[in-house]
């Protein structure tokens, strides 16, 4: 019995050991299995849960590329700012208490802060891209009041250091770093930096453990762009526009300054304008770059273009005489001059200089619809210039097959068609550039994130609408427009500029026809004519104060701008050596006596006044090419010389 008990006890002991081992082995297998499940099979889900608890997945946007003017001055740049966000699930204080503390420093109202902090989410924005002073103030509030659940993330914000300067050209950028207008929109892909997702480890308060990740893990920065714009010239143009808006009470106004030899836009300004740093405080009207998008009837500024077409086509000559009776009939309609008067026998010089409507209508109808339309399209009207800016207009032209005599006549005086300011600048640039028409452009070059230039915009000739000699003839006539004709208020003493005034009734784009009492006044000029450096167009839309004529209110704005440009370019006044003023050879100039072929023998102009010489030459059927003002000191074509009708006579004057 004892032996049996001992045996049973021995078996029972081994059984307990075995059972213990079995249990331990089972637990081990369960643990190993669970570990395998966690480490192998459930690892993705667990990592995801862990990230939600202690890590934040952030998209990092690299700063946009900088936009510079032609001299390297920043026009648009990116700066790092702080954006405030909250994790409502971590908030310990009441939303009302937090709203009371931070509302003085954020753009969101107290009510909206409370709503945001009550949302069932782990992330909500409270204020994007805060000013440095306000973000520092909120940081201090968080620290002083031990607030948990509020934190900052660094973001790149677009900044325009010159405020309104070139606002419509530059455009602006939204809060999500997307260009919304102007070059910022057109070049969004080039300027926008790379985007990179970074997982940031955070502590139990949501703070990034390793500090600012924006400065440490930035993706590639966007390309930088250098414009053809000169910030100084842009400032000159905008200041002149501001004064013009006050003086005229106009609805809108624009200025374009272009280099006629390269097509580079040196300035492009519009009024009204806005500050792109605070674009949400302005409306759509201020965003429009009307220098590129606006369509208007050019009026008399179109006359030199028609005249150049007639000359180039051989349909009119400089010495062709038109007997102006003050009225031109076309399809039962009468076209009259601006003053209702007739000028008698006139040549092309007088027709353009005094902006004679009847003479231009005669030139246009004699040239014909087909030829005029061909040259007008060769000048680029009716199509975009292709400049790197949004919303460019094409303009409106007649179909030559449908044009009546009246249509041809009205187009010849700049009515019945619509153009853009930029198209007009391109065309006058061609006249100033010997007939060679350049493609306008506003981007000079691109640079990579290291600052190396990667590409440049080459100058491009897009046509030669008229021969060089025709262009020179028109330039000489337009110089007379400024020195003697309707554009005298644009004259800058000591310099030779050419240009043309224009006044046109505004189109009614909704109902057709014209708007009563609403006008667009303009002046477009270039110079110095010896070596043109710039073309300047000024357009004033719907002036409300005083006159509405371009010669009265716009020519002075042109003078204001170019007077500063010649100083900025350090251009010396035009000086030609001359002999001292001599005593008049006679008290009066002899009456001109044209020969049977129209030729005239020149007298000695020395000692006679500018007006006396001008009147004698016009009476003799000759063109007047003055140098200076005051009293005549010499002449290029000496006295006793016989010249043909229409010949340009150069006489030098001195005060």
XYZ file of C-alpha atoms in Angstrom:
655
model
C 0.000 0.000 0.000
C 2.793 2.299 0.858
C 4.540 1.377 -2.317
C 1.385 2.032 -4.284
C 0.858 5.399 -2.663
C 4.414 6.363 -3.302
C 4.057 5.408 -6.937
C 0.864 7.369 -7.288
C 2.416 10.323 -5.572
C 5.393 10.099 -7.887
C 3.109 10.022 -10.933
C 1.046 12.875 -9.537
C 4.230 15.006 -9.112
C 5.340 14.392 -12.668
C 1.867 15.237 -13.829
C 1.909 18.603 -12.103
C 5.289 19.419 -13.633
C 4.059 18.376 -17.003
C 0.944 20.423 -16.628
C 2.966 23.422 -15.550
C 5.204 23.014 -18.528
C 2.221 22.600 -20.795
C 0.583 25.719 -19.424
C 3.782 27.690 -19.755
C 4.282 26.465 -23.300
C 0.723 27.376 -24.157
C 1.125 30.914 -22.759
C 4.380 31.272 -24.642
C 2.762 30.189 -27.879
C -0.141 32.626 -27.301
C 2.268 35.490 -26.603
C 4.381 34.641 -29.617
C 1.265 34.460 -31.752
C -0.007 37.787 -30.434
C 3.387 39.362 -30.957
C 3.453 38.052 -34.493
C -0.009 39.445 -35.063
C 0.999 42.851 -33.745
C 4.378 42.973 -35.444
C 3.433 41.418 -38.773
C -0.264 41.321 -39.461
C -1.612 44.399 -37.628
C 1.444 46.651 -37.926
C -0.125 49.032 -40.490
C -3.278 49.679 -38.465
C -1.315 50.145 -35.275
C 1.100 52.567 -36.859
C -1.848 54.527 -38.202
C -3.418 54.702 -34.736
C -0.095 55.741 -33.235
C 0.335 58.530 -35.763
C -3.094 59.850 -34.939
C -2.137 60.002 -31.276
C 1.420 61.358 -31.267
C 2.265 62.434 -34.832
C 0.975 64.998 -37.291
C 0.977 64.600 -41.067
C 1.743 68.030 -42.568
C 2.024 69.225 -46.155
C 4.984 71.544 -46.511
C 4.804 74.145 -49.287
C 8.121 75.650 -50.301
C 8.170 79.465 -50.770
C 7.232 80.763 -54.217
C 9.921 82.210 -56.433
C 10.589 85.947 -56.199
C 9.448 88.387 -58.898
C 12.047 91.095 -59.602
C 12.053 94.237 -61.703
C 14.677 94.567 -64.455
C 17.200 95.996 -61.976
C 16.821 93.243 -59.381
C 14.384 95.050 -57.083
C 11.888 92.602 -55.489
C 8.284 93.210 -56.554
C 6.823 90.044 -55.017
C 8.496 87.763 -52.487
C 7.639 85.049 -49.978
C 8.133 85.286 -46.218
C 7.682 82.616 -43.527
C 4.706 83.280 -41.252
C 2.946 81.373 -38.486
C -0.570 79.984 -38.832
C -2.631 79.198 -35.738
C -4.574 75.930 -35.488
C -6.365 74.041 -32.727
C -7.090 70.444 -31.735
C -10.527 70.788 -30.127
C -10.207 67.319 -28.570
C -7.225 68.449 -26.504
C -8.751 71.728 -25.310
C -9.115 71.796 -21.519
C -10.388 75.352 -20.967
C -13.805 76.326 -22.219
C -14.004 77.518 -25.858
C -15.527 80.771 -24.602
C -12.544 81.437 -22.338
C -10.022 80.754 -25.109
C -11.982 82.898 -27.581
C -11.900 85.782 -25.126
C -8.122 85.469 -24.739
C -7.074 85.187 -28.400
C -9.763 87.149 -30.287
C -7.863 90.481 -30.075
C -5.054 88.972 -32.143
C -6.780 86.792 -34.751
C -9.008 87.615 -37.701
C -11.748 85.176 -36.646
C -14.579 86.551 -34.496
C -15.217 85.295 -30.956
C -18.384 83.514 -32.065
C -16.589 81.663 -34.859
C -13.688 80.745 -32.567
C -16.136 79.157 -30.147
C -17.816 77.228 -32.983
C -14.465 76.033 -34.307
C -13.329 74.796 -30.879
C -16.569 72.872 -30.436
C -16.168 70.886 -33.663
C -15.729 67.118 -33.515
C -12.319 67.070 -35.156
C -8.638 66.954 -34.247
C -7.650 69.907 -36.438
C -9.147 73.305 -37.271
C -7.593 76.541 -38.542
C -8.055 79.664 -36.442
C -5.886 82.166 -38.337
C -3.733 81.559 -41.423
C -0.509 83.489 -42.047
C -0.576 85.856 -39.100
C 1.416 89.046 -38.743
C 4.560 88.450 -36.702
C 3.455 90.733 -33.853
C 0.081 89.026 -33.500
C 1.466 85.493 -33.628
C 3.957 86.429 -30.890
C 1.114 87.856 -28.809
C -0.892 84.624 -29.135
C 2.189 82.566 -28.208
C 2.489 84.628 -25.028
C -1.218 84.143 -24.252
C -0.824 80.362 -24.673
C 2.182 80.352 -22.349
C 0.712 82.635 -19.686
C -2.602 80.751 -19.513
C -1.196 77.221 -19.955
C -3.474 76.591 -22.915
C -3.299 73.071 -24.341
C -4.518 72.304 -27.873
C -3.473 75.514 -29.642
C -0.348 75.534 -31.760
C 1.319 77.048 -34.804
C 2.594 75.754 -38.101
C 4.882 77.775 -40.338
C 3.600 78.686 -43.809
C 4.944 80.699 -46.699
C 3.087 83.982 -47.319
C 3.302 86.186 -50.418
C 4.420 89.748 -49.731
C 4.442 92.751 -52.067
C 6.974 95.229 -50.652
C 5.864 98.125 -52.877
C 2.159 97.948 -52.110
C 0.020 99.039 -55.078
C 2.967 99.363 -57.480
C 2.220 97.310 -60.629
C -0.618 95.564 -58.789
C -2.588 94.479 -61.871
C 0.581 93.213 -63.543
C 1.662 91.142 -60.536
C -1.737 89.898 -59.377
C -2.003 88.138 -56.018
C -1.854 84.754 -54.288
C -4.566 83.045 -52.214
C -4.096 81.440 -48.803
C -3.401 78.038 -50.361
C -0.446 79.434 -52.335
C -2.385 79.528 -55.597
C -1.932 82.479 -57.946
C -5.315 84.104 -58.515
C -4.592 86.963 -60.936
C -1.908 88.643 -63.035
C 1.514 87.076 -63.436
C 1.029 85.181 -60.181
C -1.753 83.247 -61.914
C -0.149 82.900 -65.357
C 3.184 81.765 -63.905
C 1.741 79.746 -61.028
C 3.423 76.498 -62.114
C 6.829 78.197 -62.466
C 6.667 80.292 -59.308
C 5.088 77.734 -57.025
C 7.542 75.727 -54.962
C 7.397 71.985 -54.416
C 5.052 70.275 -51.955
C 6.313 67.614 -49.533
C 4.507 65.669 -46.845
C 6.334 65.383 -43.523
C 5.274 63.324 -40.522
C 6.118 65.352 -37.453
C 6.418 63.760 -34.012
C 4.530 65.758 -31.385
C 4.282 65.787 -27.628
C 1.057 65.430 -25.659
C 0.304 69.108 -26.251
C 0.651 68.826 -30.015
C 3.984 70.672 -30.197
C 6.491 69.494 -32.791
C 9.228 67.686 -30.890
C 11.932 68.724 -33.301
C 10.811 72.336 -33.711
C 10.309 74.007 -37.080
C 10.157 71.420 -39.837
C 9.528 74.090 -42.505
C 13.063 75.382 -42.268
C 14.606 71.889 -42.114
C 12.769 69.823 -44.672
C 11.710 72.298 -47.367
C 11.170 70.922 -50.865
C 12.589 72.749 -53.875
C 11.853 76.480 -54.059
C 10.024 77.831 -57.127
C 11.701 79.599 -60.015
C 12.305 83.338 -59.771
C 11.247 85.700 -62.553
C 12.827 88.965 -63.656
C 10.462 91.352 -65.440
C 11.169 93.998 -68.051
C 9.388 96.453 -65.739
C 11.562 99.201 -64.290
C 10.240 99.998 -60.794
C 11.356 103.632 -61.074
C 9.558 104.164 -64.401
C 6.542 102.328 -62.995
C 6.510 104.715 -60.050
C 6.762 107.729 -62.372
C 3.813 106.464 -64.416
C 1.650 105.675 -61.402
C 2.305 109.010 -59.729
C 1.352 110.806 -62.961
C -1.838 108.737 -63.157
C -2.774 109.572 -59.567
C -2.501 113.270 -60.342
C -4.474 112.859 -63.571
C -7.275 111.052 -61.736
C -7.561 113.919 -59.266
C -7.387 116.607 -61.985
C -9.925 114.986 -64.329
C -12.169 112.959 -62.020
C -11.899 110.095 -64.517
C -13.453 106.671 -64.061
C -10.332 104.808 -65.216
C -6.889 105.630 -66.552
C -3.940 103.675 -67.955
C -0.313 104.200 -68.920
C 2.005 101.920 -70.884
C 5.697 102.634 -71.449
C 7.512 100.377 -73.933
C 10.957 100.247 -75.520
C 10.175 100.392 -79.281
C 13.408 98.619 -80.234
C 12.903 95.542 -78.036
C 9.203 95.405 -77.171
C 10.072 95.400 -73.460
C 7.312 96.817 -71.268
C 8.989 99.298 -68.943
C 5.823 100.300 -67.086
C 2.153 99.348 -67.116
C -0.169 101.115 -64.713
C -3.914 101.399 -64.176
C -6.271 103.317 -61.984
C -8.182 102.464 -59.877
C -5.777 100.031 -58.246
C -5.417 97.949 -55.084
C -2.855 96.609 -52.624
C -2.199 92.914 -53.384
C -1.122 92.445 -49.755
C -4.788 93.066 -48.869
C -6.538 92.072 -52.075
C -9.648 90.921 -50.199
C -10.371 94.558 -49.364
C -10.848 95.447 -53.061
C -13.270 94.412 -55.793
C -13.090 93.000 -59.319
C -13.021 96.490 -60.830
C -9.647 97.249 -59.259
C -8.156 93.912 -60.361
C -8.617 94.564 -64.107
C -5.485 95.266 -66.124
C -7.357 97.517 -68.542
C -4.135 98.408 -70.370
C -4.312 94.875 -71.787
C -7.977 93.912 -71.610
C -9.887 97.117 -72.391
C -11.355 97.739 -75.860
C -11.887 101.322 -76.996
C -12.221 103.429 -80.120
C -8.818 105.045 -80.700
C -10.147 108.182 -82.394
C -7.540 110.462 -83.927
C -4.594 108.400 -82.650
C -5.559 105.951 -85.424
C -5.103 108.547 -88.189
C -1.306 108.159 -88.566
C -1.849 104.437 -89.111
C -4.317 105.057 -91.936
C -2.002 107.704 -93.405
C 0.949 105.307 -93.363
C -1.128 102.674 -95.174
C -2.128 105.176 -97.879
C 1.481 106.292 -98.357
C 2.889 102.759 -98.396
C 0.254 101.619 -100.901
C 0.943 104.611 -103.152
C -2.632 105.872 -102.840
C -1.595 109.245 -101.408
C 1.517 111.406 -101.507
C 3.008 113.998 -99.214
C 2.355 116.780 -101.695
C -1.184 115.685 -102.601
C -3.487 118.650 -102.011
C -6.953 118.203 -100.526
C -9.349 121.133 -100.633
C -11.115 120.925 -97.287
C -14.557 122.522 -97.250
C -15.358 121.316 -93.745
C -17.665 118.432 -94.715
C -17.299 114.961 -96.230
C -20.367 113.068 -97.482
C -20.606 109.273 -97.272
C -23.801 107.225 -97.746
C -25.970 110.166 -96.828
C -23.980 110.979 -93.690
C -21.800 114.056 -93.207
C -18.437 113.877 -91.462
C -17.199 117.215 -90.128
C -14.060 118.497 -88.430
C -13.931 118.836 -84.668
C -14.425 122.627 -84.925
C -16.940 122.477 -87.766
C -14.664 124.531 -90.028
C -12.919 123.912 -93.343
C -9.161 124.379 -93.741
C -9.007 124.993 -97.509
C -6.097 123.486 -99.514
C -4.139 121.188 -97.195
C -1.540 118.455 -97.524
C -0.949 115.351 -95.404
C 1.214 117.270 -92.933
C -1.655 119.647 -92.166
C -4.281 116.899 -92.183
C -2.474 115.008 -89.431
C -1.107 118.013 -87.566
C -4.509 119.636 -87.265
C -6.372 116.285 -87.120
C -8.643 117.124 -90.058
C -11.421 114.514 -90.163
C -12.561 115.329 -93.674
C -9.048 114.979 -95.078
C -8.574 111.599 -93.379
C -11.944 110.383 -94.670
C -10.828 111.342 -98.194
C -7.500 109.535 -97.770
C -9.202 106.421 -96.408
C -11.891 106.131 -99.083
C -9.360 106.736 -101.848
C -7.164 103.968 -100.409
C -10.111 101.573 -100.189
C -11.474 99.007 -97.729
C -9.347 96.067 -98.883
C -6.010 97.869 -98.756
C -6.775 99.624 -95.469
C -7.927 96.395 -93.848
C -4.784 94.584 -95.013
C -2.455 97.181 -93.480
C -4.509 97.420 -90.295
C -4.235 93.649 -89.812
C -0.540 93.747 -90.725
C -0.177 96.173 -87.834
C -1.619 93.434 -85.621
C -5.050 94.873 -84.925
C -7.731 92.238 -84.499
C -5.366 89.776 -82.804
C -3.645 89.423 -79.440
C -0.074 90.620 -79.057
C 0.802 87.450 -77.122
C 2.095 89.235 -74.030
C 2.497 87.042 -70.922
C -0.548 88.502 -69.144
C -4.110 87.190 -68.728
C -7.292 88.444 -70.378
C -5.789 90.152 -73.429
C -8.353 91.499 -75.879
C -8.249 91.037 -79.652
C -10.160 94.130 -80.727
C -12.955 94.577 -83.268
C -12.451 95.296 -86.973
C -14.690 95.557 -89.994
C -14.938 92.770 -92.544
C -13.643 94.513 -95.703
C -16.215 92.698 -97.842
C -19.025 94.323 -95.863
C -17.616 97.861 -95.592
C -19.546 100.764 -97.044
C -18.009 104.107 -97.933
C -19.180 105.386 -94.562
C -17.484 102.476 -92.763
C -14.200 103.239 -94.531
C -14.496 106.928 -93.703
C -15.286 106.342 -90.022
C -12.453 103.811 -89.648
C -10.108 106.382 -91.179
C -10.816 108.732 -88.276
C -10.534 105.956 -85.671
C -14.220 105.205 -85.169
C -16.272 102.064 -85.697
C -13.377 99.835 -84.625
C -12.048 98.810 -81.225
C -8.439 98.284 -80.148
C -6.531 97.660 -76.929
C -4.049 100.126 -75.436
C -1.271 97.543 -75.828
C -1.998 97.151 -79.547
C -1.651 100.904 -80.021
C 1.677 100.930 -78.198
C 2.984 98.114 -80.380
C 1.992 99.969 -83.577
C 3.485 103.334 -82.599
C 6.567 101.431 -81.498
C 6.810 100.102 -85.067
C 6.573 103.618 -86.527
C 9.281 104.841 -84.138
C 11.423 101.789 -84.955
C 11.633 102.277 -88.704
C 8.554 100.151 -89.394
C 9.873 97.052 -87.578
C 7.156 95.890 -85.164
C 8.371 94.116 -82.009
C 6.448 91.627 -79.906
C 5.619 93.202 -76.527
C 6.836 91.160 -73.573
C 7.034 91.659 -69.836
C 9.197 88.692 -68.749
C 12.924 89.235 -69.095
C 14.296 85.974 -67.674
C 13.791 82.985 -65.370
C 16.187 81.835 -62.641
C 16.369 78.575 -60.700
C 16.382 78.230 -56.904
C 20.169 78.746 -56.886
C 19.798 82.081 -58.684
C 21.210 80.923 -62.026
C 19.473 82.300 -65.129
C 17.887 79.371 -66.954
C 16.191 81.186 -69.842
C 15.683 84.665 -71.280
C 13.043 86.182 -73.536
C 14.533 87.061 -76.883
C 13.387 90.164 -78.752
C 11.147 89.215 -81.645
C 10.221 91.155 -84.789
C 6.630 90.218 -85.632
C 6.229 92.248 -88.809
C 7.173 95.191 -91.007
C 3.750 96.634 -91.841
C 5.190 99.651 -93.703
C 8.597 100.413 -95.235
C 11.191 102.309 -93.206
C 10.869 105.435 -95.354
C 7.096 105.537 -94.787
C 7.568 105.143 -91.036
C 10.121 107.981 -91.014
C 7.732 110.240 -92.920
C 4.980 109.652 -90.362
C 7.436 110.186 -87.489
C 8.474 113.557 -88.947
C 4.839 114.600 -89.254
C 4.041 113.463 -85.695
C 6.955 115.527 -84.426
C 5.172 118.539 -85.968
C 1.985 117.497 -84.196
C 3.820 118.011 -80.895
C 5.895 121.057 -81.811
C 3.243 122.938 -83.808
C -0.108 121.131 -83.881
C -2.682 119.841 -81.417
C -0.113 118.149 -79.198
C 1.879 121.208 -78.136
C 0.997 120.594 -74.465
C 3.056 117.397 -74.717
C 6.194 119.238 -75.843
C 9.261 118.968 -73.597
C 11.603 121.910 -74.048
C 14.927 120.870 -75.558
C 13.739 117.474 -76.822
C 12.001 116.287 -79.985
C 9.020 114.025 -79.372
C 6.405 112.828 -81.810
C 2.854 111.958 -80.917
C -0.866 112.170 -81.568
C -3.859 113.185 -79.521
C -7.164 111.366 -79.605
C -10.701 111.877 -78.348
C -13.479 109.360 -78.943
C -16.990 108.894 -77.638
C -17.312 105.784 -75.494
C -18.896 102.652 -76.927
C -22.058 101.319 -75.302
C -21.030 97.670 -74.976
C -24.469 96.605 -73.684
C -26.871 98.232 -76.116
C -24.629 99.271 -79.016
C -23.925 102.776 -80.244
C -22.316 105.418 -78.043
C -22.756 106.659 -74.494
C -23.983 110.223 -74.187
C -21.426 112.615 -72.737
C -18.815 109.917 -72.077
C -15.430 110.094 -73.794
C -12.053 108.417 -73.854
C -9.183 110.878 -74.239
C -5.714 109.673 -75.123
C -2.239 110.660 -76.194
C 0.435 108.384 -77.592
C 3.954 109.543 -78.308
C 7.566 108.468 -78.609
C 11.013 109.929 -78.532
C 13.393 111.444 -78.737
C 12.715 111.151 -82.484
C 16.458 111.109 -83.284
C 16.846 107.864 -81.308
C 13.556 106.716 -79.727
C 13.971 105.148 -76.316
C 10.332 104.745 -75.311
C 6.743 104.824 -76.505
C 4.250 106.182 -73.976
C 0.470 105.829 -74.157
C -1.846 107.612 -71.727
C -5.580 106.852 -71.782
C -8.116 108.652 -69.593
C -11.576 107.124 -69.480
C -14.661 109.283 -68.906
C -13.158 112.495 -67.466
C -15.631 114.421 -65.321
C -13.809 117.703 -64.702
C -13.109 120.371 -67.329
C -12.301 119.416 -70.910
C -12.484 115.912 -72.331
C -10.120 116.532 -75.272
C -6.905 114.532 -75.377
C -4.926 117.607 -76.387
C -6.036 119.427 -73.246
C -6.029 116.825 -70.466
C -3.854 113.908 -71.630
C -0.980 115.575 -73.478
C 0.129 117.250 -70.191
C 0.231 113.819 -68.501
C 2.489 112.557 -71.293
C 4.714 115.613 -70.786
C 4.834 114.969 -67.040
C 6.004 111.389 -67.594
C 8.562 111.952 -70.362
C 10.007 115.025 -68.622
C 10.999 112.692 -65.797
C 12.099 109.923 -68.166
C 14.659 112.094 -69.961
C 16.170 112.935 -66.579
C 16.090 109.316 -65.444
C 17.798 108.233 -68.678
C 20.189 111.186 -68.322
C 19.460 112.345 -71.866
C 21.090 115.568 -72.928
C 18.861 118.159 -74.599
C 19.097 118.303 -78.355
C 21.611 121.039 -79.197
C 22.795 122.094 -82.640
C 25.420 124.773 -83.173
C 23.996 127.907 -84.700
C 25.127 131.383 -85.563
C 24.142 134.345 -83.412
C 20.817 135.934 -84.204
C 21.258 138.335 -87.103
C 19.313 141.405 -88.027
C 16.427 140.765 -90.373
C 17.277 141.177 -94.029
C 13.865 142.832 -94.423
C 10.963 143.865 -92.244
C 8.663 141.246 -93.750
C 9.084 138.019 -95.645
C 8.292 138.241 -99.373
C 5.108 136.654 -100.621
C 5.734 133.070 -101.837
C 5.551 132.813 -105.640
C 5.130 129.162 -106.693
C 6.213 128.313 -110.230
C 4.064 126.442 -112.720
C 5.289 123.149 -111.273
C 4.643 124.274 -107.700
C 8.308 124.906 -106.904
C 9.197 127.777 -104.567
C 12.339 129.867 -104.045
C 13.268 130.195 -100.372
C 13.947 133.585 -98.747
C 16.354 134.281 -95.884
C 14.504 133.393 -92.668
C 17.206 134.725 -90.330
C 15.810 137.091 -87.697
C 12.160 136.146 -88.215
C 10.083 134.529 -85.484
C 9.018 130.913 -85.282
C 5.409 131.832 -86.183
C 6.408 134.019 -89.133
C 8.552 131.280 -90.680
C 5.914 128.620 -90.047
C 3.130 130.655 -91.659
C 5.253 131.505 -94.729
C 6.208 127.858 -95.335
C 2.649 126.626 -94.968
C 1.419 129.318 -97.347
C 4.098 128.236 -99.829
C 2.989 124.598 -99.619
C 6.149 123.475 -97.852
C 6.619 121.370 -94.719
C 8.092 123.030 -91.645
C 10.848 121.223 -89.710
C 11.830 123.500 -86.812
C 14.791 123.056 -84.519
C 14.241 124.923 -81.275
C 12.004 127.926 -80.662
C 12.356 131.685 -80.645
C 14.024 133.548 -83.528
C 15.498 131.973 -86.669
C 19.301 131.848 -86.713
C 19.974 129.631 -89.735
C 18.402 127.269 -92.234
C 19.588 124.012 -93.815
C 18.237 124.939 -97.261
C 19.902 128.267 -97.983
C 18.062 131.345 -99.262
C 17.680 131.440 -103.041
C 17.301 127.633 -103.220
C 14.336 126.423 -105.293
C 12.504 123.471 -103.749
C 9.559 121.356 -104.833
C 6.133 121.609 -103.204
C 5.830 119.557 -99.999
C 9.575 119.677 -99.264
C 10.408 119.767 -95.532
C 12.450 122.899 -94.740
C 14.669 122.811 -91.627
C 15.038 126.141 -89.834
C 17.003 126.576 -86.584
C 15.717 128.869 -83.839
C 17.146 130.274 -80.657
C 15.603 132.209 -77.802
